[in-house]
Coordinates of C-alpha atoms in Angstrom, one line a residue:
Chain A
K1350 CA 69.8 154.2 65.0
N1351 CA 69.0 151.5 62.4
Q1352 CA 67.4 152.8 59.3
V1353 CA 65.3 149.6 59.0
E1354 CA 63.7 148.3 62.2
Q1355 CA 61.7 145.1 62.4
S1356 CA 59.3 143.7 65.0
P1357 CA 58.9 141.4 66.7
Q1358 CA 62.5 140.1 67.0
S1359 CA 61.1 136.5 67.2
L1360 CA 57.8 134.8 66.9
I1361 CA 56.4 131.4 67.6
I1362 CA 53.1 130.3 66.0
L1363 CA 51.2 127.1 65.5
E1364 CA 51.0 125.5 62.0
G1365 CA 48.0 126.7 60.1
K1366 CA 47.8 130.1 61.9
N1367 CA 48.4 133.5 60.3
C1368 CA 50.9 136.0 61.4
T1369 CA 52.0 139.6 60.5
L1370 CA 55.6 140.9 60.7
Q1371 CA 56.3 144.6 60.9
C1372 CA 59.0 146.8 59.4
N1373 CA 59.5 150.5 60.1
Y1374 CA 62.1 152.4 58.1
T1375 CA 63.6 155.9 57.9
V1376 CA 65.4 155.5 54.5
S1377 CA 64.2 158.4 52.3
P1378 CA 63.8 158.6 49.4
F1379 CA 63.7 155.0 48.4
S1380 CA 63.3 153.1 45.2
N1381 CA 61.8 149.9 46.5
L1382 CA 61.2 147.8 49.6
R1383 CA 61.7 144.1 49.7
W1384 CA 61.0 141.2 51.9
Y1385 CA 63.4 138.3 52.0
K1386 CA 63.2 134.9 53.6
Q1387 CA 66.4 133.4 55.0
D1388 CA 66.5 129.8 56.0
T1389 CA 69.1 128.9 58.6
G1390 CA 72.5 128.5 56.9
R1391 CA 71.3 129.8 53.6
G1392 CA 71.3 133.0 51.7
P1393 CA 68.3 135.3 51.6
V1394 CA 65.6 134.6 48.9
S1395 CA 63.4 137.4 47.7
L1396 CA 59.6 137.1 48.5
T1397 CA 58.3 140.5 47.3
I1398 CA 59.5 143.7 45.8
M1399 CA 57.4 146.9 46.0
T1400 CA 58.2 150.2 44.5
F1401 CA 57.4 153.4 46.5
S1402 CA 54.1 153.7 44.6
E1403 CA 52.8 150.3 45.4
N1404 CA 50.6 149.5 48.4
T1405 CA 50.5 145.7 48.3
K1406 CA 52.2 142.7 46.6
S1407 CA 51.4 139.0 47.0
N1408 CA 53.4 135.9 46.5
G1409 CA 51.4 132.8 47.3
R1410 CA 50.7 132.8 51.0
Y1411 CA 52.8 135.9 51.5
T1412 CA 51.3 139.4 51.2
A1413 CA 53.4 142.5 51.8
T1414 CA 51.9 146.0 52.3
L1415 CA 53.6 149.3 52.2
D1416 CA 52.5 152.7 53.6
A1417 CA 55.1 155.2 52.3
D1418 CA 53.5 158.0 54.3
T1419 CA 54.1 156.4 57.6
K1420 CA 57.2 154.5 56.4
Q1421 CA 55.8 151.2 57.5
S1422 CA 55.6 147.8 55.8
S1423 CA 54.2 144.5 56.9
L1424 CA 54.4 140.9 55.7
H1425 CA 51.4 138.7 56.3
I1426 CA 51.8 135.0 56.2
T1427 CA 48.6 133.0 55.7
A1428 CA 48.0 129.4 56.8
S1429 CA 51.6 129.0 58.0
Q1430 CA 53.5 125.8 57.3
L1431 CA 56.4 124.2 59.1
S1432 CA 58.6 125.2 56.1
D1433 CA 57.9 128.9 56.9
S1434 CA 60.2 128.7 59.8
A1435 CA 63.0 131.1 58.9
S1436 CA 64.1 134.7 59.3
Y1437 CA 62.2 137.3 57.4
I1438 CA 64.2 140.4 56.5
C1439 CA 62.9 143.7 55.4
V1440 CA 65.2 145.5 52.9
V1441 CA 65.0 149.0 51.6
S1442 CA 66.8 150.2 48.4
P1443 CA 67.5 153.9 48.7
S1444 CA 67.2 156.2 45.7
W1445 CA 70.5 158.0 46.5
G1446 CA 74.0 156.9 46.1
G1447 CA 75.7 155.6 43.0
G1448 CA 72.8 154.5 40.9
Y1449 CA 73.1 151.0 42.0
N1450 CA 71.4 148.9 44.6
K1451 CA 73.0 149.5 48.0
L1452 CA 70.4 147.7 50.0
I1453 CA 69.8 148.4 53.7
F1454 CA 68.7 145.4 55.6
G1455 CA 66.8 145.1 58.8
A1456 CA 67.9 142.6 61.5
G1457 CA 65.0 140.3 60.6
T1458 CA 62.2 138.5 62.5
R1459 CA 62.9 134.9 63.4
L1460 CA 59.7 132.9 62.9
A1461 CA 59.2 129.4 64.3
V1462 CA 56.2 127.4 63.2
H1463 CA 55.4 124.6 65.5
P1464 CA 53.2 121.6 64.7
Chain B
G94 CA 75.9 126.7 37.7
A95 CA 72.4 127.7 38.2
G96 CA 72.9 129.9 41.2
V97 CA 75.5 131.9 43.1
S98 CA 78.2 129.6 44.4
Q99 CA 80.4 130.5 47.4
S100 CA 83.4 128.6 48.9
P101 CA 84.4 127.6 51.3
R102 CA 81.1 127.2 53.2
Y103 CA 82.9 127.1 56.5
K104 CA 86.3 128.5 57.4
V105 CA 88.0 128.4 60.8
A106 CA 91.1 130.6 61.1
K107 CA 93.4 131.4 63.8
R108 CA 93.7 135.1 64.7
G109 CA 96.3 136.7 62.4
Q110 CA 95.8 134.3 59.5
D111 CA 94.8 135.5 56.1
V112 CA 91.7 134.1 54.5
A113 CA 90.3 134.2 51.0
L114 CA 86.6 133.7 50.2
R115 CA 85.4 132.9 46.7
C116 CA 82.2 133.9 44.9
D117 CA 81.1 132.5 41.6
P118 CA 78.1 134.5 40.4
I119 CA 75.4 133.5 38.0
S120 CA 76.9 133.5 34.5
G121 CA 76.5 136.8 32.7
H122 CA 75.5 138.8 35.8
V123 CA 77.1 142.2 35.6
S124 CA 76.7 143.3 39.2
L125 CA 78.3 141.6 42.2
F126 CA 78.0 142.5 45.9
W127 CA 79.6 141.3 49.1
Y128 CA 77.8 141.6 52.4
Q129 CA 78.8 140.8 56.0
Q130 CA 76.2 139.2 58.3
A131 CA 76.9 139.0 62.0
L132 CA 75.0 136.5 64.1
G133 CA 71.3 137.5 64.5
Q134 CA 71.7 140.6 62.3
G135 CA 70.8 141.5 58.8
P136 CA 73.5 141.6 56.1
E137 CA 75.6 144.8 55.8
F138 CA 77.0 146.1 52.6
L139 CA 80.8 145.7 52.0
T140 CA 81.5 146.4 48.4
Y141 CA 80.1 146.4 44.9
F142 CA 81.5 145.5 41.5
Q143 CA 80.1 146.3 38.1
N144 CA 81.9 143.8 35.8
E145 CA 85.6 144.1 36.9
A146 CA 85.3 147.6 38.2
Q147 CA 85.0 148.0 42.0
L148 CA 82.6 151.0 42.1
D149 CA 82.1 151.1 45.9
K150 CA 84.2 149.8 48.7
S151 CA 82.8 152.1 51.4
G152 CA 81.5 149.2 53.5
L153 CA 84.8 147.5 53.9
P154 CA 85.5 147.8 57.7
S155 CA 89.3 148.2 57.5
D156 CA 92.2 148.1 55.1
R157 CA 92.7 144.4 56.0
F158 CA 89.7 143.7 53.8
F159 CA 90.3 143.5 50.0
A160 CA 88.0 142.4 47.2
E161 CA 88.7 141.8 43.5
R162 CA 86.9 140.6 40.4
P163 CA 89.7 140.7 37.8
E164 CA 87.8 139.2 34.8
G165 CA 84.3 140.4 35.7
S166 CA 83.1 137.0 36.8
V167 CA 84.5 135.2 39.9
S168 CA 85.2 137.5 42.9
T169 CA 87.4 136.9 45.9
L170 CA 87.1 138.6 49.2
K171 CA 90.4 138.6 51.1
I172 CA 90.8 139.3 54.8
Q173 CA 94.4 139.8 56.1
R174 CA 95.5 139.3 59.7
T175 CA 92.1 138.1 60.7
Q176 CA 90.6 139.3 64.1
Q177 CA 87.9 137.8 66.2
E178 CA 85.5 140.6 65.2
D179 CA 85.8 139.4 61.6
S180 CA 83.8 136.3 62.5
A181 CA 80.6 136.4 60.5
V182 CA 78.9 135.0 57.4
Y183 CA 80.0 136.6 54.2
L184 CA 77.3 136.7 51.6
C185 CA 77.8 137.3 47.9
A186 CA 75.0 138.4 45.6
S187 CA 74.8 139.0 41.9
S188 CA 72.4 140.8 39.6
P189 CA 72.0 140.9 35.8
G190 CA 71.6 144.6 35.4
L191 CA 74.0 147.6 35.5
A192 CA 71.9 149.2 38.2
G193 CA 72.7 146.3 40.4
G194 CA 69.2 145.1 40.7
R195 CA 67.8 148.5 41.7
W196 CA 64.5 147.6 40.1
G197 CA 65.0 143.9 40.1
E198 CA 66.4 140.9 41.7
L199 CA 69.5 140.2 43.7
F200 CA 70.5 136.5 43.9
F201 CA 72.4 135.5 47.0
G202 CA 74.8 132.6 47.6
E203 CA 74.6 130.5 50.7
G204 CA 77.5 132.4 52.3
S205 CA 80.8 131.6 53.8
R206 CA 80.8 131.3 57.6
L207 CA 84.1 132.5 59.0
T208 CA 85.1 131.8 62.6
V209 CA 88.3 133.4 63.9
L210 CA 89.7 131.8 67.0

């Protein structure tokens, strides 16, 4: 079973609309949870990083929330733009193992924004 | 350069050939990671370097995979006797800190897409 699961697998929305992507994880304990944006054919780019004690973090039109009790995170995109079309990946950094950042990635949600 | 640079961007190999993928991290970054990303999936950890030391290679799928970073900067991921299941995008990421970006940022390259025929 994947330690980081995302839903939906894919999503189509109209330009200007809002959307929310979900992430459920079982990694425990963890240092931080991140959301990355990955454009087709490019490497992932960090959007937000939240420690286990943070509930929310914003980056422009992107707002991530974290509920460590239920092990859930969400990424809310406001007033979507065509350039938001990408895969959005939830990533958890476990506290255990080596003292370095052995990230665990979800499979991503593929978002398509249509005009 | 300003970012993490990977080459080649695309590589097509016949089954059984050896391939070498190069990663040039951001100058001065201590930590370097290799990830494998299958189509439609998230990246999966392969190996981690702290300077020239390979501290973790637990994600390498078989002994056909070998990575090195001899001078603590450029890294090479080598795959011997390639198989079709090796087809994937290989991502390199670097981070300035010793903790490998545990509390900070990982910077990814654009990846090398390997197709094994």
